[in-house]
């Protein structure tokens, strides 16, 4: 399982998220290191932290947000290595509920947007089946993810970056698969 992968996966996510952005067509608005101003300010209020200017955020300011709001929410510690990166990255980019639903649909379980014991059990059965292993599951998940992006009205604006992100994440994820689960 992937409990030890958080730091490595976060580095890959931050590579794609980049630094400070305030793109007029981005519905998330002002963002730094992939965290929107709204999410950052809510986190600071909840945790009792002083709010920094968005341009001044550093990795240590956002890492706990990624861990709690994304990694932990999708139960990435309990996902196979490689698949954890894909579900985490899609959750960061399109919402954890959507990422969970795509995984649940793929493995043929109830797509309720929350990864719990039933989803994890179904995933183990799916990966153990003769037809699918972790690598095949990653490839299918990422293909569905790409289809999602291509269906969005903002694909003309952001599609090139999303496609590169899917391709790079897929390659990194495949490299993380433990030989036992190929």
mmCIF file of C-alpha atoms in Angstrom:
data_model
loop_
_atom_site.group_PDB
_atom_site.id
_atom_site.type_symbol
_atom_site.label_atom_id
_atom_site.label_comp_id
_atom_site.label_asym_id
_atom_site.label_seq_id
_atom_site.Cartn_x
_atom_site.Cartn_y
_atom_site.Cartn_z
ATOM 1 C CA UNK A 1 0.000 0.000 0.000
ATOM 2 C CA UNK A 2 0.983 3.616 -0.368
ATOM 3 C CA UNK A 3 1.312 5.084 3.121
ATOM 4 C CA UNK A 4 4.903 6.137 2.430
ATOM 5 C CA UNK A 5 4.122 7.890 -0.873
ATOM 6 C CA UNK A 6 2.584 11.170 0.296
ATOM 7 C CA UNK A 7 5.728 13.321 0.096
ATOM 8 C CA UNK A 8 6.705 11.980 -3.334
ATOM 9 C CA UNK A 9 3.179 12.409 -4.679
ATOM 10 C CA UNK A 10 2.913 15.940 -3.260
ATOM 11 C CA UNK A 11 6.115 16.924 -5.096
ATOM 12 C CA UNK A 12 4.570 15.732 -8.361
ATOM 13 C CA UNK A 13 1.329 17.590 -7.656
ATOM 14 C CA UNK A 14 3.173 20.815 -6.864
ATOM 15 C CA UNK A 15 5.178 20.466 -10.079
ATOM 16 C CA UNK A 16 1.898 20.638 -11.994
ATOM 17 C CA UNK A 17 0.209 23.206 -9.807
ATOM 18 C CA UNK A 18 3.048 25.682 -10.112
ATOM 19 C CA UNK A 19 3.272 28.984 -8.294
ATOM 20 C CA UNK A 20 1.088 32.033 -8.015
ATOM 21 C CA UNK A 21 -1.685 32.371 -10.611
ATOM 22 C CA UNK A 22 -4.694 34.622 -10.948
ATOM 23 C CA UNK A 23 -6.049 33.602 -14.370
ATOM 24 C CA UNK A 24 -9.300 35.356 -15.318
ATOM 25 C CA UNK A 25 -10.774 32.159 -16.813
ATOM 26 C CA UNK A 26 -9.928 29.982 -13.820
ATOM 27 C CA UNK A 27 -13.069 29.569 -11.710
ATOM 28 C CA UNK A 28 -10.859 28.952 -8.657
ATOM 29 C CA UNK A 29 -9.563 32.508 -8.773
ATOM 30 C CA UNK A 30 -6.345 33.525 -7.045
ATOM 31 C CA UNK A 31 -4.197 30.447 -6.428
ATOM 32 C CA UNK A 32 -0.707 29.625 -5.227
ATOM 33 C CA UNK A 33 0.902 26.183 -5.171
ATOM 34 C CA UNK A 34 -2.474 24.877 -6.331
ATOM 35 C CA UNK A 35 -4.421 26.139 -3.304
ATOM 36 C CA UNK A 36 -7.140 28.718 -3.870
ATOM 37 C CA UNK A 37 -7.390 31.803 -1.728
ATOM 38 C CA UNK A 38 -10.760 30.664 -0.348
ATOM 39 C CA UNK A 39 -9.414 27.234 0.682
ATOM 40 C CA UNK A 40 -6.270 28.734 2.206
ATOM 41 C CA UNK A 41 -8.156 31.367 4.210
ATOM 42 C CA UNK A 42 -10.687 28.806 5.472
ATOM 43 C CA UNK A 43 -7.814 26.522 6.523
ATOM 44 C CA UNK A 44 -6.081 29.342 8.418
ATOM 45 C CA UNK A 45 -9.282 30.337 10.220
ATOM 46 C CA UNK A 46 -10.033 26.733 11.199
ATOM 47 C CA UNK A 47 -6.472 26.032 12.370
ATOM 48 C CA UNK A 48 -5.912 29.435 14.007
ATOM 49 C CA UNK A 49 -3.084 30.494 11.665
ATOM 50 C CA UNK A 50 -2.336 34.009 10.495
ATOM 51 C CA UNK A 51 -3.257 34.482 6.842
ATOM 52 C CA UNK A 52 -0.372 35.290 4.505
ATOM 53 C CA UNK A 53 -0.671 37.104 1.213
ATOM 54 C CA UNK A 54 -1.298 34.473 -1.472
ATOM 55 C CA UNK A 55 1.906 35.424 -3.287
ATOM 56 C CA UNK A 56 3.941 34.562 -0.164
ATOM 57 C CA UNK A 57 2.762 30.966 0.339
ATOM 58 C CA UNK A 58 5.400 28.249 0.683
ATOM 59 C CA UNK A 59 5.173 24.456 0.478
ATOM 60 C CA UNK A 60 5.002 24.118 4.263
ATOM 61 C CA UNK A 61 1.927 26.392 4.251
ATOM 62 C CA UNK A 62 -0.004 24.186 1.839
ATOM 63 C CA UNK A 63 1.288 20.659 2.559
ATOM 64 C CA UNK A 64 -1.061 20.118 5.526
ATOM 65 C CA UNK A 65 -3.995 21.249 3.383
ATOM 66 C CA UNK A 66 -3.119 18.720 0.702
ATOM 67 C CA UNK A 67 -2.701 15.966 3.280
ATOM 68 C CA UNK A 68 -6.010 16.500 5.081
ATOM 69 C CA UNK A 69 -8.285 17.815 2.331
ATOM 70 C CA UNK A 70 -7.120 15.532 -0.472
ATOM 71 C CA UNK A 71 -4.755 12.671 0.427
ATOM 72 C CA UNK A 72 -6.570 11.599 3.586
ATOM 73 C CA UNK A 73 -10.024 12.196 2.105
ATOM 74 C CA UNK A 74 -9.401 9.754 -0.754
ATOM 75 C CA UNK A 75 -7.763 7.229 1.595
ATOM 76 C CA UNK A 76 -4.567 7.348 -0.459
ATOM 77 C CA UNK A 77 -2.591 5.572 2.271
ATOM 78 C CA UNK A 78 -4.749 2.519 1.522
ATOM 79 C CA UNK A 79 -4.530 2.668 -2.276
ATOM 80 C CA UNK A 80 -1.877 0.792 -4.262
ATOM 81 C CA UNK A 81 1.284 2.703 -5.141
ATOM 82 C CA UNK A 82 0.824 4.557 -8.396
ATOM 83 C CA UNK A 83 -2.951 4.545 -8.244
ATOM 84 C CA UNK A 84 -2.647 6.716 -5.112
ATOM 85 C CA UNK A 85 -0.934 9.398 -7.215
ATOM 86 C CA UNK A 86 -3.608 9.307 -9.928
ATOM 87 C CA UNK A 87 -6.587 9.503 -7.570
ATOM 88 C CA UNK A 88 -4.834 12.178 -5.467
ATOM 89 C CA UNK A 89 -3.869 14.288 -8.479
ATOM 90 C CA UNK A 90 -7.339 14.103 -10.021
ATOM 91 C CA UNK A 91 -8.840 14.922 -6.614
ATOM 92 C CA UNK A 92 -6.670 18.032 -6.347
ATOM 93 C CA UNK A 93 -7.485 19.118 -9.879
ATOM 94 C CA UNK A 94 -11.188 18.235 -10.111
ATOM 95 C CA UNK A 95 -12.381 17.482 -6.568
ATOM 96 C CA UNK A 96 -11.991 14.461 -4.319
ATOM 97 C CA UNK A 97 -15.621 13.439 -4.744
ATOM 98 C CA UNK A 98 -15.287 13.353 -8.515
ATOM 99 C CA UNK A 99 -12.007 11.457 -8.323
ATOM 100 C CA UNK A 100 -13.542 8.898 -5.953
ATOM 101 C CA UNK A 101 -16.613 8.501 -8.190
ATOM 102 C CA UNK A 102 -14.431 7.861 -11.244
ATOM 103 C CA UNK A 103 -12.509 5.188 -9.352
ATOM 104 C CA UNK A 104 -15.731 3.657 -8.001
ATOM 105 C CA UNK A 105 -17.336 3.588 -11.457
ATOM 106 C CA UNK A 106 -14.219 2.006 -12.918
ATOM 107 C CA UNK A 107 -14.214 -0.824 -10.401
ATOM 108 C CA UNK A 108 -17.978 -1.352 -10.537
ATOM 109 C CA UNK A 109 -18.998 -0.307 -7.044
ATOM 110 C CA UNK A 110 -21.462 2.329 -5.836
ATOM 111 C CA UNK A 111 -20.202 5.720 -7.011
ATOM 112 C CA UNK A 112 -21.010 7.800 -3.943
ATOM 113 C CA UNK A 113 -17.843 9.929 -3.954
ATOM 114 C CA UNK A 114 -16.524 8.605 -0.650
ATOM 115 C CA UNK A 115 -13.807 5.983 -0.518
ATOM 116 C CA UNK A 116 -14.470 3.639 2.378
ATOM 117 C CA UNK A 117 -14.176 -0.060 3.245
ATOM 118 C CA UNK A 118 -16.543 -1.206 0.484
ATOM 119 C CA UNK A 119 -14.657 0.703 -2.197
ATOM 120 C CA UNK A 120 -11.300 -0.537 -0.918
ATOM 121 C CA UNK A 121 -12.549 -4.134 -0.849
ATOM 122 C CA UNK A 122 -13.978 -3.812 -4.375
ATOM 123 C CA UNK A 123 -10.700 -2.268 -5.558
ATOM 124 C CA UNK A 124 -8.688 -5.174 -4.141
ATOM 125 C CA UNK A 125 -11.003 -7.630 -5.908
ATOM 126 C CA UNK A 126 -10.810 -5.644 -9.149
ATOM 127 C CA UNK A 127 -7.011 -5.520 -9.102
ATOM 128 C CA UNK A 128 -6.790 -9.200 -8.163
ATOM 129 C CA UNK A 129 -9.017 -10.215 -11.056
ATOM 130 C CA UNK A 130 -7.458 -11.936 -14.055
ATOM 131 C CA UNK A 131 -8.269 -8.982 -16.308
ATOM 132 C CA UNK A 132 -6.852 -6.054 -14.328
ATOM 133 C CA UNK A 133 -3.744 -5.319 -12.325
ATOM 134 C CA UNK A 134 -2.646 -1.993 -10.871
ATOM 135 C CA UNK A 135 -1.021 -0.851 -14.126
ATOM 136 C CA UNK A 136 -4.162 -1.566 -16.159
ATOM 137 C CA UNK A 137 -6.275 0.151 -13.511
ATOM 138 C CA UNK A 138 -4.055 3.244 -13.693
ATOM 139 C CA UNK A 139 -4.266 3.348 -17.489
ATOM 140 C CA UNK A 140 -8.053 3.014 -17.501
ATOM 141 C CA UNK A 141 -8.509 5.585 -14.693
ATOM 142 C CA UNK A 142 -6.283 8.084 -16.478
ATOM 143 C CA UNK A 143 -8.086 7.546 -19.802
ATOM 144 C CA UNK A 144 -11.414 8.309 -18.106
ATOM 145 C CA UNK A 145 -9.845 11.340 -16.481
ATOM 146 C CA UNK A 146 -8.687 12.627 -19.869
ATOM 147 C CA UNK A 147 -12.190 12.101 -21.264
ATOM 148 C CA UNK A 148 -13.561 14.204 -18.419
ATOM 149 C CA UNK A 149 -11.212 17.096 -19.204
ATOM 150 C CA UNK A 150 -12.036 16.944 -22.902
ATOM 151 C CA UNK A 151 -15.739 17.271 -22.060
ATOM 152 C CA UNK A 152 -15.246 20.605 -20.271
ATOM 153 C CA UNK A 153 -16.040 23.934 -21.925
ATOM 154 C CA UNK A 154 -12.679 25.279 -20.702
ATOM 155 C CA UNK A 155 -10.703 22.548 -22.490
ATOM 156 C CA UNK A 156 -9.722 24.985 -25.260
ATOM 157 C CA UNK A 157 -8.083 27.217 -22.651
ATOM 158 C CA UNK A 158 -6.606 24.658 -20.246
ATOM 159 C CA UNK A 159 -6.641 21.400 -22.236
ATOM 160 C CA UNK A 160 -3.008 21.363 -23.291
ATOM 161 C CA UNK A 161 -1.871 21.634 -19.662
ATOM 162 C CA UNK A 162 -4.423 19.085 -18.442
ATOM 163 C CA UNK A 163 -3.374 16.615 -21.125
ATOM 164 C CA UNK A 164 0.315 17.037 -20.266
ATOM 165 C CA UNK A 165 -0.568 16.579 -16.586
ATOM 166 C CA UNK A 166 -2.457 13.347 -17.280
ATOM 167 C CA UNK A 167 0.396 11.999 -19.413
ATOM 168 C CA UNK A 168 3.120 12.887 -16.898
ATOM 169 C CA UNK A 169 1.096 11.602 -13.952
ATOM 170 C CA UNK A 170 0.421 8.351 -15.790
ATOM 171 C CA UNK A 171 4.116 7.790 -16.466
ATOM 172 C CA UNK A 172 5.083 8.607 -12.871
ATOM 173 C CA UNK A 173 2.311 6.390 -11.513
ATOM 174 C CA UNK A 174 3.327 3.428 -13.665
ATOM 175 C CA UNK A 175 6.872 3.808 -12.336
ATOM 176 C CA UNK A 176 5.595 3.592 -8.761
ATOM 177 C CA UNK A 177 3.736 0.292 -9.139
ATOM 178 C CA UNK A 178 5.195 -2.382 -6.927
ATOM 179 C CA UNK A 179 6.256 -5.448 -8.995
ATOM 180 C CA UNK A 180 3.990 -7.698 -6.951
ATOM 181 C CA UNK A 181 0.916 -5.785 -8.190
ATOM 182 C CA UNK A 182 1.772 -5.278 -11.849
#
